[in-house]
Short mmCIF file of C-alpha atoms in Angstrom, two decimals:
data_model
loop_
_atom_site.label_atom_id
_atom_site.label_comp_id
_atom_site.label_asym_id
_atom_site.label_seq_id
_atom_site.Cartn_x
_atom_site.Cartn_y
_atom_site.Cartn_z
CA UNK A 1 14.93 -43.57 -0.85
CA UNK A 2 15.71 -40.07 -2.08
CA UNK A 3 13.44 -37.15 -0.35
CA UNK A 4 12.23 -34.59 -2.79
CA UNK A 5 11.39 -31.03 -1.01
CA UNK A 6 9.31 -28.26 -2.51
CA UNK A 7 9.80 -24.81 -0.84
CA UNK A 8 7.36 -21.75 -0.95
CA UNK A 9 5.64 -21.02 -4.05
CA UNK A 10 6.41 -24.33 -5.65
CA UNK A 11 5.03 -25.89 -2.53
CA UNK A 12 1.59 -24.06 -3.43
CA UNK A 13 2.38 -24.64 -7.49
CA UNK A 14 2.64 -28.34 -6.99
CA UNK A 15 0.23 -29.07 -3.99
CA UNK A 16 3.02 -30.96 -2.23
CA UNK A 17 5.29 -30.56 0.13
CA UNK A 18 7.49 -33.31 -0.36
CA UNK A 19 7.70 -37.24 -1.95
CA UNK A 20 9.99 -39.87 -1.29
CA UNK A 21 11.27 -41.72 -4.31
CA UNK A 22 12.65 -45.07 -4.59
CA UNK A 23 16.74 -45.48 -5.30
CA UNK A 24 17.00 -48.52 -7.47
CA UNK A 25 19.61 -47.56 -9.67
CA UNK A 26 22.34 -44.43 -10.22
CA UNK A 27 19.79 -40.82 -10.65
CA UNK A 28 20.28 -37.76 -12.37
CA UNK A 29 18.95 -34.56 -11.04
CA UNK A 30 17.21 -34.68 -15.01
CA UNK A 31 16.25 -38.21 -14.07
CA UNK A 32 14.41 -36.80 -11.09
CA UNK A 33 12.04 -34.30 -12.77
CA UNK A 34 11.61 -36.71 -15.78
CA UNK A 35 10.28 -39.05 -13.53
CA UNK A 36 8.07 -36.57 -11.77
CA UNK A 37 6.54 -35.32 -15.12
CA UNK A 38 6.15 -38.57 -16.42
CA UNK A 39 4.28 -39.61 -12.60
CA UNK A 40 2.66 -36.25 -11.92
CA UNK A 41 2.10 -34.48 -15.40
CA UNK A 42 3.81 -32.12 -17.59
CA UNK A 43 3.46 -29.12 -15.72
CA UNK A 44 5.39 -30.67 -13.08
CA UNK A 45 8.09 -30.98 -15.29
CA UNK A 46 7.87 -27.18 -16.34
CA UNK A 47 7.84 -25.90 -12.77
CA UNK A 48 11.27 -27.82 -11.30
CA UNK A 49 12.90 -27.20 -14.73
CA UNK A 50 12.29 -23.78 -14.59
CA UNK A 51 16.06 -21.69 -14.93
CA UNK A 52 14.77 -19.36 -11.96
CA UNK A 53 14.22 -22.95 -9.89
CA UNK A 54 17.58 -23.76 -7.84
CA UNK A 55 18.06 -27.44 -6.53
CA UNK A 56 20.01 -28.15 -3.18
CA UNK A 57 21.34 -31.46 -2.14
CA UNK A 58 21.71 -32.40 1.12
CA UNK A 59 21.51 -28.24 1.69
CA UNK A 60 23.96 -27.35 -0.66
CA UNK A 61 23.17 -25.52 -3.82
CA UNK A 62 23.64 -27.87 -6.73
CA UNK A 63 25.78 -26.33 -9.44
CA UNK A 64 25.74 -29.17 -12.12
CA UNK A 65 23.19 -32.22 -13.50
CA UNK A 66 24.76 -34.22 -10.36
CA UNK A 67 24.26 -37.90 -9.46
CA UNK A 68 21.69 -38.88 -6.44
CA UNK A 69 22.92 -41.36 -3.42
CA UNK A 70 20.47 -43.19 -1.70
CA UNK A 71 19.55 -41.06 1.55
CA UNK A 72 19.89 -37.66 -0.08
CA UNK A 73 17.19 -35.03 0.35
CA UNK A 74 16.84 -32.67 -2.62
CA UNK A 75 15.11 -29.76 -1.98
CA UNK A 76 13.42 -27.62 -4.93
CA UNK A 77 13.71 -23.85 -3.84
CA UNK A 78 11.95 -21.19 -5.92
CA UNK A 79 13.02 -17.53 -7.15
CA UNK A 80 13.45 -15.45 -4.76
CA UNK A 81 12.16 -12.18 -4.45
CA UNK A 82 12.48 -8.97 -2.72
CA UNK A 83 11.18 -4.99 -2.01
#
């Protein structure tokens, strides 16, 4: 299982906090939000690909389209903002 995380205003976007998603074979970071548009809709799809949206795994800022272990948590953090 791979624990999906949605932070802040995504959280509200989205209406979730978090999912857990089955690991039966080698995911993409892509792989992940296809999946969750194809599942969820299209505007799910538009809000985690978003350039502003970063993408930690395992609490580490993802830099690249990287491959998912079983286990991992990837969490979905949204721009930030300041004043």
């Amino acid at each position: 299982m791979i624990k999906l995380v949605f932070f802040a205003s995504l959280r509200e976007e989205l209406g979730c906090g978090s999912l857990q998603v089955e690991f039966k074979e080698q995911l993409r970071l892509s792989d992940i939000i296809k999946q969750l548009e194809e599942k969820k809709g299209k505007h799910w799809g538009e809000v985690l690909g978003g350039e502003a949206v970063k993408i930690a795994i395992n609490k580490e800022i993802a830099l690249n389209d990287e491959l998912l272990s079983d286990g991992c948590e990837v969490a979905f953090l949204p721009p930030v903002t300041g004043g």
